[in-house]
Amino acid sequence: MSRQAAGDAAPPPGADEVTLVARAQDGDLAAFEQLVDRYESRLLGLCIRMLHQNADAEDIVQDTFLTTWRRLDSLQDPAAFKAWIFRLASNGCLDFLRRKQVRRTDTVDPADMVEQSATGASVEHRAEASAAVDELDRVLATLPPEQRLVWLLYEVEGQSYAEIAEVLRLTEGSVRGRIHRARIAIVEGMKAWA
């Protein structure tokens, strides 16, 4: 990778993603930093929900960005960046879970999973919402990691079946099937909250 020439201007804050990726591929660190800013919190949220441990999730995200920077020149289609970076983070989570066979004794701080409601919510309402999030977290932890990942990408990240299929290199039918099975397990696990 060549390094950005000293006279090159930094990309504008609203630059489109393809432009940022192309500039980062040419060694523009400011463009790469903008990509990190765009994806860091989303990847961290996904990894926390997958691993249930903030420190491990932060490590996976950091490794994802290091790998991204090192291998950015291997990305042939800058428009595929989103799928590629989510694939790297997803694979990092799945590999971690396979290696460690993590026991789900550490719970996720509910504040990490749900944005706090606007001021004025009653203590009872916040406690109930927190308990529901804890229960959802418990149910999600019982899902096979591949199902949990697909459900999180769809329901939390808002990715389409096609995007998830691209990220995980699955067919759209496989994505639909995993989401369907995850939903059934979640509904069954959350019956007490219905």
PDB file of C-alpha atoms in Angstrom:
ATOM      1  CA  MET A   1       0.000   0.000   0.000  1.00  0.00           C
ATOM      2  CA  SER A   2       1.281   3.408  -0.864  1.00  0.00           C
ATOM      3  CA  ARG A   3       1.088   6.116   1.745  1.00  0.00           C
ATOM      4  CA  GLN A   4      -0.965   9.258   1.330  1.00  0.00           C
ATOM      5  CA  ALA A   5       0.991  12.095  -0.206  1.00  0.00           C
ATOM      6  CA  ALA A   6       1.679  14.951   2.169  1.00  0.00           C
ATOM      7  CA  GLY A   7      -0.305  17.408   0.009  1.00  0.00           C
ATOM      8  CA  ASP A   8      -3.470  15.271  -0.205  1.00  0.00           C
ATOM      9  CA  ALA A   9      -6.428  16.656   1.669  1.00  0.00           C
ATOM     10  CA  ALA A  10      -8.264  14.539   4.185  1.00  0.00           C
ATOM     11  CA  PRO A  11     -11.574  13.154   2.909  1.00  0.00           C
ATOM     12  CA  PRO A  12     -14.595  15.244   3.813  1.00  0.00           C
ATOM     13  CA  PRO A  13     -16.556  13.911   6.828  1.00  0.00           C
ATOM     14  CA  GLY A  14     -19.585  13.028   4.676  1.00  0.00           C
ATOM     15  CA  ALA A  15     -17.626  11.166   1.982  1.00  0.00           C
ATOM     16  CA  ASP A  16     -19.365   8.103   0.618  1.00  0.00           C
ATOM     17  CA  GLU A  17     -18.120   4.713   1.755  1.00  0.00           C
ATOM     18  CA  VAL A  18     -16.745   3.566  -1.611  1.00  0.00           C
ATOM     19  CA  THR A  19     -14.602   6.713  -1.795  1.00  0.00           C
ATOM     20  CA  LEU A  20     -13.340   6.191   1.757  1.00  0.00           C
ATOM     21  CA  VAL A  21     -12.476   2.546   1.070  1.00  0.00           C
ATOM     22  CA  ALA A  22     -10.661   3.423  -2.149  1.00  0.00           C
ATOM     23  CA  ARG A  23      -8.694   6.161  -0.407  1.00  0.00           C
ATOM     24  CA  ALA A  24      -7.896   3.877   2.528  1.00  0.00           C
ATOM     25  CA  GLN A  25      -6.677   1.244   0.048  1.00  0.00           C
ATOM     26  CA  ASP A  26      -4.255   3.890  -1.206  1.00  0.00           C
ATOM     27  CA  GLY A  27      -2.966   4.325   2.337  1.00  0.00           C
ATOM     28  CA  ASP A  28      -5.070   7.291   3.438  1.00  0.00           C
ATOM     29  CA  LEU A  29      -5.194   6.846   7.206  1.00  0.00           C
ATOM     30  CA  ALA A  30      -7.774   9.625   7.667  1.00  0.00           C
ATOM     31  CA  ALA A  31     -10.157   7.790   5.322  1.00  0.00           C
ATOM     32  CA  PHE A  32      -9.626   4.548   7.240  1.00  0.00           C
ATOM     33  CA  GLU A  33     -10.275   6.361  10.525  1.00  0.00           C
ATOM     34  CA  GLN A  34     -13.622   7.530   9.132  1.00  0.00           C
ATOM     35  CA  LEU A  35     -14.476   3.925   8.268  1.00  0.00           C
ATOM     36  CA  VAL A  36     -13.557   2.894  11.811  1.00  0.00           C
ATOM     37  CA  ASP A  37     -15.788   5.664  13.192  1.00  0.00           C
ATOM     38  CA  ARG A  38     -18.682   4.430  11.036  1.00  0.00           C
ATOM     39  CA  TYR A  39     -18.429   0.790  12.055  1.00  0.00           C
ATOM     40  CA  GLU A  40     -16.801   0.575  15.482  1.00  0.00           C
ATOM     41  CA  SER A  41     -19.919   0.849  17.644  1.00  0.00           C
ATOM     42  CA  ARG A  42     -21.962  -1.433  15.381  1.00  0.00           C
ATOM     43  CA  LEU A  43     -19.293  -4.135  15.386  1.00  0.00           C
ATOM     44  CA  LEU A  44     -18.780  -3.773  19.120  1.00  0.00           C
ATOM     45  CA  GLY A  45     -22.502  -4.145  19.778  1.00  0.00           C
ATOM     46  CA  LEU A  46     -22.621  -7.275  17.627  1.00  0.00           C
ATOM     47  CA  CYS A  47     -19.563  -8.799  19.314  1.00  0.00           C
ATOM     48  CA  ILE A  48     -20.834  -8.022  22.832  1.00  0.00           C
ATOM     49  CA  ARG A  49     -24.119  -9.715  22.031  1.00  0.00           C
ATOM     50  CA  MET A  50     -22.302 -12.728  20.599  1.00  0.00           C
ATOM     51  CA  LEU A  51     -19.681 -13.144  23.326  1.00  0.00           C
ATOM     52  CA  HIS A  52     -21.403 -11.677  26.400  1.00  0.00           C
ATOM     53  CA  GLN A  53     -18.072 -10.254  27.521  1.00  0.00           C
ATOM     54  CA  ASN A  54     -17.120  -6.664  26.818  1.00  0.00           C
ATOM     55  CA  ALA A  55     -13.347  -7.121  26.986  1.00  0.00           C
ATOM     56  CA  ASP A  56     -13.346 -10.069  24.579  1.00  0.00           C
ATOM     57  CA  ALA A  57     -15.702  -8.210  22.240  1.00  0.00           C
ATOM     58  CA  GLU A  58     -13.402  -5.176  22.255  1.00  0.00           C
ATOM     59  CA  ASP A  59     -10.447  -7.438  21.412  1.00  0.00           C
ATOM     60  CA  ILE A  60     -12.340  -8.977  18.475  1.00  0.00           C
ATOM     61  CA  VAL A  61     -13.271  -5.534  17.138  1.00  0.00           C
ATOM     62  CA  GLN A  62      -9.697  -4.296  17.489  1.00  0.00           C
ATOM     63  CA  ASP A  63      -8.411  -7.418  15.701  1.00  0.00           C
ATOM     64  CA  THR A  64     -11.043  -6.896  13.002  1.00  0.00           C
ATOM     65  CA  PHE A  65      -9.821  -3.379  12.304  1.00  0.00           C
ATOM     66  CA  LEU A  66      -6.169  -4.450  12.341  1.00  0.00           C
ATOM     67  CA  THR A  67      -6.928  -7.224   9.870  1.00  0.00           C
ATOM     68  CA  THR A  68      -8.979  -4.827   7.785  1.00  0.00           C
ATOM     69  CA  TRP A  69      -6.128  -2.326   7.561  1.00  0.00           C
ATOM     70  CA  ARG A  70      -3.564  -5.017   6.754  1.00  0.00           C
ATOM     71  CA  ARG A  71      -5.706  -6.764   4.148  1.00  0.00           C
ATOM     72  CA  LEU A  72      -7.597  -3.790   2.718  1.00  0.00           C
ATOM     73  CA  ASP A  73      -5.706  -4.028  -0.555  1.00  0.00           C
ATOM     74  CA  SER A  74      -7.120  -7.550  -1.046  1.00  0.00           C
ATOM     75  CA  LEU A  75     -10.699  -6.205  -1.134  1.00  0.00           C
ATOM     76  CA  GLN A  76     -11.410  -6.057  -4.853  1.00  0.00           C
ATOM     77  CA  ASP A  77     -14.798  -4.336  -4.663  1.00  0.00           C
ATOM     78  CA  PRO A  78     -14.874  -1.300  -2.346  1.00  0.00           C
ATOM     79  CA  ALA A  79     -18.691  -1.498  -2.363  1.00  0.00           C
ATOM     80  CA  ALA A  80     -18.405  -4.867  -0.568  1.00  0.00           C
ATOM     81  CA  PHE A  81     -16.654  -3.310   2.456  1.00  0.00           C
ATOM     82  CA  LYS A  82     -19.641  -3.541   4.819  1.00  0.00           C
ATOM     83  CA  ALA A  83     -20.169  -7.245   4.182  1.00  0.00           C
ATOM     84  CA  TRP A  84     -16.438  -7.883   4.413  1.00  0.00           C
ATOM     85  CA  ILE A  85     -15.910  -6.130   7.749  1.00  0.00           C
ATOM     86  CA  PHE A  86     -18.994  -7.773   9.276  1.00  0.00           C
ATOM     87  CA  ARG A  87     -17.717 -11.140   8.011  1.00  0.00           C
ATOM     88  CA  LEU A  88     -14.336 -10.557   9.677  1.00  0.00           C
ATOM     89  CA  ALA A  89     -15.969  -9.624  13.000  1.00  0.00           C
ATOM     90  CA  SER A  90     -18.499 -12.467  12.790  1.00  0.00           C
ATOM     91  CA  ASN A  91     -15.817 -15.020  12.046  1.00  0.00           C
ATOM     92  CA  GLY A  92     -13.730 -13.628  14.901  1.00  0.00           C
ATOM     93  CA  CYS A  93     -16.637 -14.174  17.300  1.00  0.00           C
ATOM     94  CA  LEU A  94     -17.377 -17.678  16.045  1.00  0.00           C
ATOM     95  CA  ASP A  95     -13.696 -18.639  16.203  1.00  0.00           C
ATOM     96  CA  PHE A  96     -13.453 -17.267  19.742  1.00  0.00           C
ATOM     97  CA  LEU A  97     -16.492 -19.266  20.844  1.00  0.00           C
ATOM     98  CA  ARG A  98     -15.132 -22.429  19.248  1.00  0.00           C
ATOM     99  CA  ARG A  99     -11.711 -22.007  20.870  1.00  0.00           C
ATOM    100  CA  LYS A 100     -12.864 -21.056  24.314  1.00  0.00           C
ATOM    101  CA  GLN A 101     -16.176 -22.922  24.540  1.00  0.00           C
ATOM    102  CA  VAL A 102     -17.251 -19.995  26.671  1.00  0.00           C
ATOM    103  CA  ARG A 103     -19.456 -20.664  29.674  1.00  0.00           C
ATOM    104  CA  ARG A 104     -22.183 -18.067  29.849  1.00  0.00           C
ATOM    105  CA  THR A 105     -21.613 -17.013  33.454  1.00  0.00           C
ATOM    106  CA  ASP A 106     -20.909 -13.367  32.704  1.00  0.00           C
ATOM    107  CA  THR A 107     -23.959 -11.355  31.781  1.00  0.00           C
ATOM    108  CA  VAL A 108     -24.025  -8.367  29.525  1.00  0.00           C
ATOM    109  CA  ASP A 109     -24.746  -5.044  31.120  1.00  0.00           C
ATOM    110  CA  PRO A 110     -28.288  -4.254  29.953  1.00  0.00           C
ATOM    111  CA  ALA A 111     -27.188  -0.690  29.264  1.00  0.00           C
ATOM    112  CA  ASP A 112     -24.958  -2.094  26.521  1.00  0.00           C
ATOM    113  CA  MET A 113     -27.898  -3.830  24.866  1.00  0.00           C
ATOM    114  CA  VAL A 114     -30.644  -1.238  25.088  1.00  0.00           C
ATOM    115  CA  GLU A 115     -30.472   2.503  24.830  1.00  0.00           C
ATOM    116  CA  GLN A 116     -31.971   4.033  27.924  1.00  0.00           C
ATOM    117  CA  SER A 117     -35.408   5.491  27.408  1.00  0.00           C
ATOM    118  CA  ALA A 118     -35.993   9.198  27.601  1.00  0.00           C
ATOM    119  CA  THR A 119     -36.168  10.836  30.986  1.00  0.00           C
ATOM    120  CA  GLY A 120     -39.398  10.402  32.860  1.00  0.00           C
ATOM    121  CA  ALA A 121     -39.572   6.599  32.692  1.00  0.00           C
ATOM    122  CA  SER A 122     -40.580   5.157  36.005  1.00  0.00           C
ATOM    123  CA  VAL A 123     -38.238   3.066  38.093  1.00  0.00           C
ATOM    124  CA  GLU A 124     -40.636   0.149  37.704  1.00  0.00           C
ATOM    125  CA  HIS A 125     -40.665   0.484  33.930  1.00  0.00           C
ATOM    126  CA  ARG A 126     -36.869   0.623  33.749  1.00  0.00           C
ATOM    127  CA  ALA A 127     -36.564  -2.383  36.088  1.00  0.00           C
ATOM    128  CA  GLU A 128     -39.037  -4.358  33.993  1.00  0.00           C
ATOM    129  CA  ALA A 129     -37.256  -3.445  30.770  1.00  0.00           C
ATOM    130  CA  SER A 130     -33.926  -4.399  32.309  1.00  0.00           C
ATOM    131  CA  ALA A 131     -35.317  -7.755  33.432  1.00  0.00           C
ATOM    132  CA  ALA A 132     -36.725  -8.399  29.957  1.00  0.00           C
ATOM    133  CA  VAL A 133     -33.351  -7.598  28.396  1.00  0.00           C
ATOM    134  CA  ASP A 134     -31.652  -9.943  30.862  1.00  0.00           C
ATOM    135  CA  GLU A 135     -34.091 -12.690  29.929  1.00  0.00           C
ATOM    136  CA  LEU A 136     -33.581 -12.077  26.199  1.00  0.00           C
ATOM    137  CA  ASP A 137     -29.834 -12.193  26.799  1.00  0.00           C
ATOM    138  CA  ARG A 138     -30.248 -15.519  28.593  1.00  0.00           C
ATOM    139  CA  VAL A 139     -32.371 -16.926  25.758  1.00  0.00           C
ATOM    140  CA  LEU A 140     -29.944 -15.676  23.094  1.00  0.00           C
ATOM    141  CA  ALA A 141     -27.088 -17.368  24.941  1.00  0.00           C
ATOM    142  CA  THR A 142     -28.869 -20.722  24.524  1.00  0.00           C
ATOM    143  CA  LEU A 143     -28.972 -20.414  20.726  1.00  0.00           C
ATOM    144  CA  PRO A 144     -26.225 -22.020  18.653  1.00  0.00           C
ATOM    145  CA  PRO A 145     -23.698 -19.272  17.815  1.00  0.00           C
ATOM    146  CA  GLU A 146     -24.486 -19.357  14.083  1.00  0.00           C
ATOM    147  CA  GLN A 147     -28.216 -18.858  14.763  1.00  0.00           C
ATOM    148  CA  ARG A 148     -27.547 -16.095  17.283  1.00  0.00           C
ATOM    149  CA  LEU A 149     -25.270 -14.309  14.821  1.00  0.00           C
ATOM    150  CA  VAL A 150     -27.824 -14.400  11.997  1.00  0.00           C
ATOM    151  CA  TRP A 151     -30.599 -13.206  14.322  1.00  0.00           C
ATOM    152  CA  LEU A 152     -28.460 -10.340  15.638  1.00  0.00           C
ATOM    153  CA  LEU A 153     -27.427  -9.248  12.143  1.00  0.00           C
ATOM    154  CA  TYR A 154     -31.081  -9.228  11.068  1.00  0.00           C
ATOM    155  CA  GLU A 155     -32.916  -7.926  14.125  1.00  0.00           C
ATOM    156  CA  VAL A 156     -30.308  -5.663  15.725  1.00  0.00           C
ATOM    157  CA  GLU A 157     -28.169  -4.556  12.779  1.00  0.00           C
ATOM    158  CA  GLY A 158     -31.124  -4.386  10.390  1.00  0.00           C
ATOM    159  CA  GLN A 159     -29.328  -6.208   7.607  1.00  0.00           C
ATOM    160  CA  SER A 160     -31.353  -7.842   4.852  1.00  0.00           C
ATOM    161  CA  TYR A 161     -31.353 -11.572   4.099  1.00  0.00           C
ATOM    162  CA  ALA A 162     -29.156 -10.851   1.065  1.00  0.00           C
ATOM    163  CA  GLU A 163     -26.660  -8.831   3.119  1.00  0.00           C
ATOM    164  CA  ILE A 164     -26.437 -11.530   5.784  1.00  0.00           C
ATOM    165  CA  ALA A 165     -26.014 -14.196   3.124  1.00  0.00           C
ATOM    166  CA  GLU A 166     -23.125 -12.186   1.690  1.00  0.00           C
ATOM    167  CA  VAL A 167     -21.538 -11.587   5.114  1.00  0.00           C
ATOM    168  CA  LEU A 168     -21.708 -15.229   6.166  1.00  0.00           C
ATOM    169  CA  ARG A 169     -21.406 -16.776   2.701  1.00  0.00           C
ATOM    170  CA  LEU A 170     -24.701 -18.603   2.999  1.00  0.00           C
ATOM    171  CA  THR A 171     -27.725 -18.850   0.761  1.00  0.00           C
ATOM    172  CA  GLU A 172     -30.653 -16.567   1.515  1.00  0.00           C
ATOM    173  CA  GLY A 173     -32.689 -19.695   2.241  1.00  0.00           C
ATOM    174  CA  SER A 174     -30.199 -20.747   4.918  1.00  0.00           C
ATOM    175  CA  VAL A 175     -30.377 -17.276   6.438  1.00  0.00           C
ATOM    176  CA  ARG A 176     -34.181 -17.402   6.506  1.00  0.00           C
ATOM    177  CA  GLY A 177     -34.095 -20.853   8.090  1.00  0.00           C
ATOM    178  CA  ARG A 178     -31.667 -19.803  10.820  1.00  0.00           C
ATOM    179  CA  ILE A 179     -33.658 -16.681  11.602  1.00  0.00           C
ATOM    180  CA  HIS A 180     -36.858 -18.708  11.721  1.00  0.00           C
ATOM    181  CA  ARG A 181     -35.375 -21.294  14.112  1.00  0.00           C
ATOM    182  CA  ALA A 182     -33.913 -18.523  16.278  1.00  0.00           C
ATOM    183  CA  ARG A 183     -37.275 -16.753  16.459  1.00  0.00           C
ATOM    184  CA  ILE A 184     -39.026 -19.964  17.500  1.00  0.00           C
ATOM    185  CA  ALA A 185     -36.468 -20.534  20.275  1.00  0.00           C
ATOM    186  CA  ILE A 186     -36.714 -16.908  21.419  1.00  0.00           C
ATOM    187  CA  VAL A 187     -40.517 -16.952  21.483  1.00  0.00           C
ATOM    188  CA  GLU A 188     -40.430 -20.195  23.454  1.00  0.00           C
ATOM    189  CA  GLY A 189     -37.798 -18.846  25.846  1.00  0.00           C
ATOM    190  CA  MET A 190     -39.616 -15.546  26.361  1.00  0.00           C
ATOM    191  CA  LYS A 191     -43.105 -17.006  27.014  1.00  0.00           C
ATOM    192  CA  ALA A 192     -43.073 -15.634  30.557  1.00  0.00           C
ATOM    193  CA  TRP A 193     -42.834 -12.095  29.068  1.00  0.00           C
ATOM    194  CA  ALA A 194     -45.690 -12.523  26.596  1.00  0.00           C
TER     195      ALA A 194
END
